[in-house]
mmCIF file of C-alpha atoms and ligand atoms in Angstrom:
data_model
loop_
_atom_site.group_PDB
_atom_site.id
_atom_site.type_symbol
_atom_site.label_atom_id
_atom_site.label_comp_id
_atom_site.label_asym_id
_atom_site.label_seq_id
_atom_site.Cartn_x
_atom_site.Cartn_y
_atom_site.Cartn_z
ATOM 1 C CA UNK A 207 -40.158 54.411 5.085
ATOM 2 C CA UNK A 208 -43.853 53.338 4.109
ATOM 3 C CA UNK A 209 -46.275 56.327 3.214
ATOM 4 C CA UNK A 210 -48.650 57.473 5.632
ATOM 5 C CA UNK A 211 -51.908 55.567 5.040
ATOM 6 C CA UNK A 212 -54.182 57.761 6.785
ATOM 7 C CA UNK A 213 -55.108 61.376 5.595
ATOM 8 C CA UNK A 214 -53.349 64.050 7.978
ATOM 9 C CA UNK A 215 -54.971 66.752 9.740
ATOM 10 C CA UNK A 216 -53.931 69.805 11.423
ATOM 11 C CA UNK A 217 -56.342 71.316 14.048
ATOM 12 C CA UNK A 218 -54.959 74.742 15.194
ATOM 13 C CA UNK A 219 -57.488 75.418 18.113
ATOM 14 C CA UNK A 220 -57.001 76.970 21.712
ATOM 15 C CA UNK A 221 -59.491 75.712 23.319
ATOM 16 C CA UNK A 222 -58.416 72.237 25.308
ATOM 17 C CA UNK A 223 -62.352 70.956 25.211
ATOM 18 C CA UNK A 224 -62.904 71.489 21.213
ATOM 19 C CA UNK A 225 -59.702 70.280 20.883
ATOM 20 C CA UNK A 226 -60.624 66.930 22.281
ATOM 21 C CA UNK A 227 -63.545 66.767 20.767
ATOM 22 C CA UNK A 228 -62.876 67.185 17.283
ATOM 23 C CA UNK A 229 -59.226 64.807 17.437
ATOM 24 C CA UNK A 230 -61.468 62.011 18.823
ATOM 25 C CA UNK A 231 -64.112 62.303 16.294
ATOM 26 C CA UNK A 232 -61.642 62.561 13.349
ATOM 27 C CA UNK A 233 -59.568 59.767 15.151
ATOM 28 C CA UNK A 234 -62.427 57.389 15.150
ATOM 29 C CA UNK A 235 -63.247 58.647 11.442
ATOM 30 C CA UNK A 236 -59.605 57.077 10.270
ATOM 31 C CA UNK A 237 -57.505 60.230 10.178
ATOM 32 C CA UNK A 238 -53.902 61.037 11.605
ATOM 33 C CA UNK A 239 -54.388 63.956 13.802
ATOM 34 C CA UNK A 240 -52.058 66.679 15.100
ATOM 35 C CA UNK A 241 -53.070 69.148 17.728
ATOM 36 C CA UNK A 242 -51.436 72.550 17.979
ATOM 37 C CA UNK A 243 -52.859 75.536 20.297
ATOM 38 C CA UNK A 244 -51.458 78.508 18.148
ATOM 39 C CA UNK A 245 -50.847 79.388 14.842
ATOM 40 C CA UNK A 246 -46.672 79.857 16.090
ATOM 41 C CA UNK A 247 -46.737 76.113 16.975
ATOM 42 C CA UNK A 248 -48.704 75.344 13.835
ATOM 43 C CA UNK A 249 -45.636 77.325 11.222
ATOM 44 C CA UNK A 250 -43.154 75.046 13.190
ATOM 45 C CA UNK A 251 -45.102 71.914 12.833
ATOM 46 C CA UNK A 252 -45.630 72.019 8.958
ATOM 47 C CA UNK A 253 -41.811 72.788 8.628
ATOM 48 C CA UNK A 254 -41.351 69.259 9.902
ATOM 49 C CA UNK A 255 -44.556 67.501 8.357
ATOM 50 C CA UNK A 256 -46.498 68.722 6.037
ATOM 51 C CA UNK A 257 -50.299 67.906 6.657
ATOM 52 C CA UNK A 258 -53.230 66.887 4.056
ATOM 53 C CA UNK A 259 -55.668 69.906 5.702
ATOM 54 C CA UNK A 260 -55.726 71.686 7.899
ATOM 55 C CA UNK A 261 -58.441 72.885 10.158
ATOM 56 C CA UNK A 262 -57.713 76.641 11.892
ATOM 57 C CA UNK A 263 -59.675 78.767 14.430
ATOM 58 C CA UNK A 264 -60.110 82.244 13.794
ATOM 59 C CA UNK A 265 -59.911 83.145 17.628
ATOM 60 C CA UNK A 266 -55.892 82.628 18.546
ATOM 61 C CA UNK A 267 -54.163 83.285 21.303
ATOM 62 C CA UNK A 268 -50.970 85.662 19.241
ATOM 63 C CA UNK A 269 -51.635 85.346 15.295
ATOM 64 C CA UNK A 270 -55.317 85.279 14.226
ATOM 65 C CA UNK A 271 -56.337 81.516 11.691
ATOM 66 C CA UNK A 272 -56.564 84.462 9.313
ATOM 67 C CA UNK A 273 -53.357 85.376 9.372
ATOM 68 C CA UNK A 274 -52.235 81.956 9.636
ATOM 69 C CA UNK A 275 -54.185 81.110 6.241
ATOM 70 C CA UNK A 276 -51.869 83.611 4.342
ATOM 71 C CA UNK A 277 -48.857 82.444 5.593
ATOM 72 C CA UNK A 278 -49.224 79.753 4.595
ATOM 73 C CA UNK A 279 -51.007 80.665 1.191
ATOM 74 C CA UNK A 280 -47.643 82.777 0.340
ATOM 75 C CA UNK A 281 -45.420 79.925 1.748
ATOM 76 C CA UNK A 282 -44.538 77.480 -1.602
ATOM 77 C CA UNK A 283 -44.259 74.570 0.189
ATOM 78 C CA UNK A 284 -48.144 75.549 1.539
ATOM 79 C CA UNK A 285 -49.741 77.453 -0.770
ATOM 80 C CA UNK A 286 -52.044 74.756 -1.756
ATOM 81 C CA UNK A 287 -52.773 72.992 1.590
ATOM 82 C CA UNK A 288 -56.350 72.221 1.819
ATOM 83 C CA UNK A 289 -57.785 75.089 4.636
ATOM 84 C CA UNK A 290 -60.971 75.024 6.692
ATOM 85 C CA UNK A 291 -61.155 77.519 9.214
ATOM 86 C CA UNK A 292 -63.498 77.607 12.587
ATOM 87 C CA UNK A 293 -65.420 80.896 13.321
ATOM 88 C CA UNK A 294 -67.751 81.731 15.830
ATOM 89 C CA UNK A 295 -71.250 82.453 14.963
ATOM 90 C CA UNK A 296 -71.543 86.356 14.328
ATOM 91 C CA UNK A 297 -68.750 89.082 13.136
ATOM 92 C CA UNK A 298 -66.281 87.216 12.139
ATOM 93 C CA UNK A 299 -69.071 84.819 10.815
ATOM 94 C CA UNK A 300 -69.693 88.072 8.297
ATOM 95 C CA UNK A 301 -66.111 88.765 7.939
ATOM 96 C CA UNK A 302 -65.507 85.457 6.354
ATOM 97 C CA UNK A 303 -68.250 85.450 4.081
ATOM 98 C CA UNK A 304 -67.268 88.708 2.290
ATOM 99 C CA UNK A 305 -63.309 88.261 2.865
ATOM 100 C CA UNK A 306 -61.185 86.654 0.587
ATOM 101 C CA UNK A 307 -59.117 84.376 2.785
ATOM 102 C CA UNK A 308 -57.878 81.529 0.800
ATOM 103 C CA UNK A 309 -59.028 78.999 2.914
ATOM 104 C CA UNK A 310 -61.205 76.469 1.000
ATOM 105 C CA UNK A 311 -64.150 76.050 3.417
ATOM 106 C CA UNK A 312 -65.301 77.583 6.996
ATOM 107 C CA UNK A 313 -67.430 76.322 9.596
ATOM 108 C CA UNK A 314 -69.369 78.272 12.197
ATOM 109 C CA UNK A 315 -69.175 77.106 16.374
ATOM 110 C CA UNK A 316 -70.940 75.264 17.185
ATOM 111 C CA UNK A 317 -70.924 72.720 14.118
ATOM 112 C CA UNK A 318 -72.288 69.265 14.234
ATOM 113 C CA UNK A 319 -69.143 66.458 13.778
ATOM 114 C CA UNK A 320 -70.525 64.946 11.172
ATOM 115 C CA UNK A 321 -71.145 67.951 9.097
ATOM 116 C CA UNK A 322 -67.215 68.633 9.571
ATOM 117 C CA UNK A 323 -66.533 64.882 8.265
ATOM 118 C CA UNK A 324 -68.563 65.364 5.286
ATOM 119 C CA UNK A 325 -66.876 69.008 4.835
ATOM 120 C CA UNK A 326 -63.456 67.653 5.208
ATOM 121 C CA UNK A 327 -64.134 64.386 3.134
ATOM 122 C CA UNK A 328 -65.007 67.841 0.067
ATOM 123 C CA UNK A 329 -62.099 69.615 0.358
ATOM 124 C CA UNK A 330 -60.004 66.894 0.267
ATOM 125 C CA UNK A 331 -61.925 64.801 -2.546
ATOM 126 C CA UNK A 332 -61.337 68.586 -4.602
ATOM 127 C CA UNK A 333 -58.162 69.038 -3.459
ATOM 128 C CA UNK A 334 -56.513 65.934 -2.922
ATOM 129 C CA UNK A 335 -58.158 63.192 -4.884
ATOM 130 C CA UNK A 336 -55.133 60.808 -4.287
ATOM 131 C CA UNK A 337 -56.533 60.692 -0.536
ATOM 132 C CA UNK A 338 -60.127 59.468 -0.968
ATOM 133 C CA UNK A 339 -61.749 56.205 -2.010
ATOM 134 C CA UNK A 340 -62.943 56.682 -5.321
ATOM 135 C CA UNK A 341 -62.439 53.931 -7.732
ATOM 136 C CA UNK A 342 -59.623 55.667 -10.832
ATOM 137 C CA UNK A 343 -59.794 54.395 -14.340
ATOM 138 C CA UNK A 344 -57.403 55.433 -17.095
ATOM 139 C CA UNK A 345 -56.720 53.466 -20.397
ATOM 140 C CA UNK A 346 -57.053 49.956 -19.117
ATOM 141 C CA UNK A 347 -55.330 50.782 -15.523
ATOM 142 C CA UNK A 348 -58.026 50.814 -13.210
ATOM 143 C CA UNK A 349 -57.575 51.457 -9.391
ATOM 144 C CA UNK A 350 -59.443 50.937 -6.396
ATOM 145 C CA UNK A 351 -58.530 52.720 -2.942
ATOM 146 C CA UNK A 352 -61.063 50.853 -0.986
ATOM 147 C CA UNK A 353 -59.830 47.075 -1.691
ATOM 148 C CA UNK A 354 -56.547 48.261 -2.439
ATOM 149 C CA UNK A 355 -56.292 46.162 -5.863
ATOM 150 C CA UNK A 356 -54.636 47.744 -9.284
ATOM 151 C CA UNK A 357 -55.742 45.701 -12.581
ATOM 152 C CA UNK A 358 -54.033 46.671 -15.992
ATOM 153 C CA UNK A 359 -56.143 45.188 -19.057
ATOM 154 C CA UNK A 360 -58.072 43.073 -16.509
ATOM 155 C CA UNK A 361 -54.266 41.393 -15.106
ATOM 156 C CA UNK A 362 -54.168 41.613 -11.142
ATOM 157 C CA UNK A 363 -50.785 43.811 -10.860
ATOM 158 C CA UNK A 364 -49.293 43.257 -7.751
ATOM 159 C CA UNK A 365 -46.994 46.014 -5.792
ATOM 160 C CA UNK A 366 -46.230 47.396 -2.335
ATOM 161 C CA UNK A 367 -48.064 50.157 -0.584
ATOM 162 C CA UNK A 368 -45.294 52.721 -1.386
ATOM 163 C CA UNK A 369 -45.924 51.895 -5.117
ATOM 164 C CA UNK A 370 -49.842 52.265 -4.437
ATOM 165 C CA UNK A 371 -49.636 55.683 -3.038
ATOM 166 C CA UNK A 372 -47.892 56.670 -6.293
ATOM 167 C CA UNK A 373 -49.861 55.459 -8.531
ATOM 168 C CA UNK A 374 -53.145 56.847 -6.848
ATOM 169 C CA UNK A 375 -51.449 60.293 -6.732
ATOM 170 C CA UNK A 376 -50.244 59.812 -10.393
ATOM 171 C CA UNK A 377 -53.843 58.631 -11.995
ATOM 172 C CA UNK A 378 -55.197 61.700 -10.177
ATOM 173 C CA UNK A 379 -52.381 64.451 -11.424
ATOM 174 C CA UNK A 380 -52.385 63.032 -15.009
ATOM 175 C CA UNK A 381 -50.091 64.792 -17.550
ATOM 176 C CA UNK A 382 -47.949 66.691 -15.417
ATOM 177 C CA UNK A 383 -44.410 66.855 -14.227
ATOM 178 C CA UNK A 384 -43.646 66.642 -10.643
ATOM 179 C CA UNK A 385 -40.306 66.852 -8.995
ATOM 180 C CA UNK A 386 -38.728 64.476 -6.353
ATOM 181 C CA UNK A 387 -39.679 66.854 -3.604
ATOM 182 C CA UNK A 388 -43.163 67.632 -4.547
ATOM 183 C CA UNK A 389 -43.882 64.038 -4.538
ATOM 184 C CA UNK A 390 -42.139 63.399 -1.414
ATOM 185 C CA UNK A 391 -44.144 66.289 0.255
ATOM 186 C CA UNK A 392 -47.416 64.587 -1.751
ATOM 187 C CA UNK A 393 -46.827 61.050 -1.191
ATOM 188 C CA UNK A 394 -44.936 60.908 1.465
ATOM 189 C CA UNK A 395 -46.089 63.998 3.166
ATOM 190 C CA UNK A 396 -42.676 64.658 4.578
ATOM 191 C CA UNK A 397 -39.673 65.456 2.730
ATOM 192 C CA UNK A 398 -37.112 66.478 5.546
ATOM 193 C CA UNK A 399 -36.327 63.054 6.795
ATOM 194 C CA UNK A 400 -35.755 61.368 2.999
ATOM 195 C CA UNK A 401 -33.754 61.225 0.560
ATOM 196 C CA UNK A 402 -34.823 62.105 -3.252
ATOM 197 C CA UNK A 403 -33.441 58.875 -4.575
ATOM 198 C CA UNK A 404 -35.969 56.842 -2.359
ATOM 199 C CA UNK A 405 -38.407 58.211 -5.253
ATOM 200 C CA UNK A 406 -36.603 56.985 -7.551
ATOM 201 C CA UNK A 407 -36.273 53.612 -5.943
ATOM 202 C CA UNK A 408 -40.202 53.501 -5.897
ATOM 203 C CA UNK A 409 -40.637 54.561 -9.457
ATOM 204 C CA UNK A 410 -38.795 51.602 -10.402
ATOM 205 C CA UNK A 411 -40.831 49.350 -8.365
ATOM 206 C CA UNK A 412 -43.889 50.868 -9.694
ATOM 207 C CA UNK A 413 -42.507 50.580 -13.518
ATOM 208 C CA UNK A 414 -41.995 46.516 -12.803
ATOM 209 C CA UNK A 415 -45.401 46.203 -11.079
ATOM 210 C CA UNK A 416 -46.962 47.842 -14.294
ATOM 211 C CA UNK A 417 -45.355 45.851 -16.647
ATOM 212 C CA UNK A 418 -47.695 43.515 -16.867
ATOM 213 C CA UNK A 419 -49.834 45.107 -18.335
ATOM 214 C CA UNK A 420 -47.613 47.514 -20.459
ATOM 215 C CA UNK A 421 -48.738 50.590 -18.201
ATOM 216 C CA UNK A 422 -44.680 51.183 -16.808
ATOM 217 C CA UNK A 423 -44.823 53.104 -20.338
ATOM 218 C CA UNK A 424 -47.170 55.421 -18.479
ATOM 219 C CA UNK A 425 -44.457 56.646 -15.862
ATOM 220 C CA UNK A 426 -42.364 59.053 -17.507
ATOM 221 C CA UNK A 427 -38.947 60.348 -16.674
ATOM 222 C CA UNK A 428 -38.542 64.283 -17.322
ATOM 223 C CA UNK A 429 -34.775 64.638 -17.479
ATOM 224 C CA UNK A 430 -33.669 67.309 -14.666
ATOM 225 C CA UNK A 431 -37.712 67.671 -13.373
ATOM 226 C CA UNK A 432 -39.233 64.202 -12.431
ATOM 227 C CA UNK A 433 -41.837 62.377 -13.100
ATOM 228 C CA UNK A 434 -44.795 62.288 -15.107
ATOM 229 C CA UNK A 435 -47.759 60.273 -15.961
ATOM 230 C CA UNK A 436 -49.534 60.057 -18.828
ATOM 231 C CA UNK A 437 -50.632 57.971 -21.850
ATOM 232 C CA UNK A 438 -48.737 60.526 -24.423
ATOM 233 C CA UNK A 439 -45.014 60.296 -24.306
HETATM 234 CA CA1 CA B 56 -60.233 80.070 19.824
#
């Protein structure tokens, strides 16, 4: 199965109009969008498919976007999703301010589209670097999400868009290990419906497209973790 290409997006919001509104705009602006009216719906959604953000109403029919935030903050498999939440202008406008909710951003009703864009384009350039544009260089490997093109040492390095994915998530977590299923929830961004080895199928794929260059010595294999990439060994 190919990696999603498009940046995810949860909207949790009860209201049908705002709901249309805001999974057009994002639509047209290139993202994948899912559309849930509670926070219930929501939990059962991310068991299936996890999202790159999400973007939560406070006001909920049943659990509050509040509450929702720290389930999912205490939940492993989404304690670091990327979380905006949706407030109306007022009290809960306050609350937010001098709450500690774990969500990463908030936006008061009514909020201009574009200022959402630009706010969701943040989080997810601070939290997940692997989904935005910006051109990646690391000893000689250089990367460019826009044109899609890998060079290693100035060689064109050819690969597949599985392999692509990995190595933009890689050259943005340098130096650390991550396990089969983190980088099938990562990469991927759904680890229910694959099996661990397909990771290692792509690693090896990505090893023989770096060759080239010498860079498959980057992709290191951490016996009984997974996967690491770095310059050191
Ligand atoms: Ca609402």
């Amino acid at each position: 199965m190919d990696p999603k290409m498009n940046p995810t997006i949860l909207v949790v919001e009860d209201e049908p109009a705002i709901q249309d509104l805001i999974q057009m705009n994002l639509e047209m602006g290139g993202y994948r969008v899912l559309v849930k009216g509670s926070a219930e719906d929501a939990l059962k959604t991310v068991q299936l498919e996890l999202p790159d953000l999400a973007l939560l109403d406070w006001m909920l029919p049943g659990m509050s976007g509040i509450d929702l935030t720290r389930k999912l903050r205490g939940d492993s498999r989404t304690k670091t999703l990327p979380i905006i939440l949706l407030t109306a202008r007022g009290e809960e406008e306050d609350k937010l301010r001098g709450l500690e909710t774990g969500a990463d951003d908030y936006m008061v009703k009514p909020f201009s589209l574009r200022e959402l864009e630009a706010r969701i384009k943040a989080v997810l350039r601070r939290r997940a670097p692997q989904l935005t544009e910006d051109l990646i260089e690391y000893h000689g490997l250089k990367l460019d999400p826009a044109s899609h093109k890998v060079t290693g040492k100035g060689i064109t390095l050819q690969m597949g868009p599985t392999e692509f994915r990995l190595l933009h998530f890689f050259m943005t977590h340098l130096d650390r290990v991550y396990s089969r299923t983190q980088l099938l929830d990562m990469v991927w961004g759904d680890h229910v419906f694959i099996e661990e080895r397909t990771v290692d199928v792509h690693i090896r794929r990505l090893r023989s497209a770096l060759a080239p260059s010498g860079h498959d010595a980057f992709v290191h294999t951490v016996r009984g973790s997974g996967y690491r990439f770095s310059k050191d060994s």
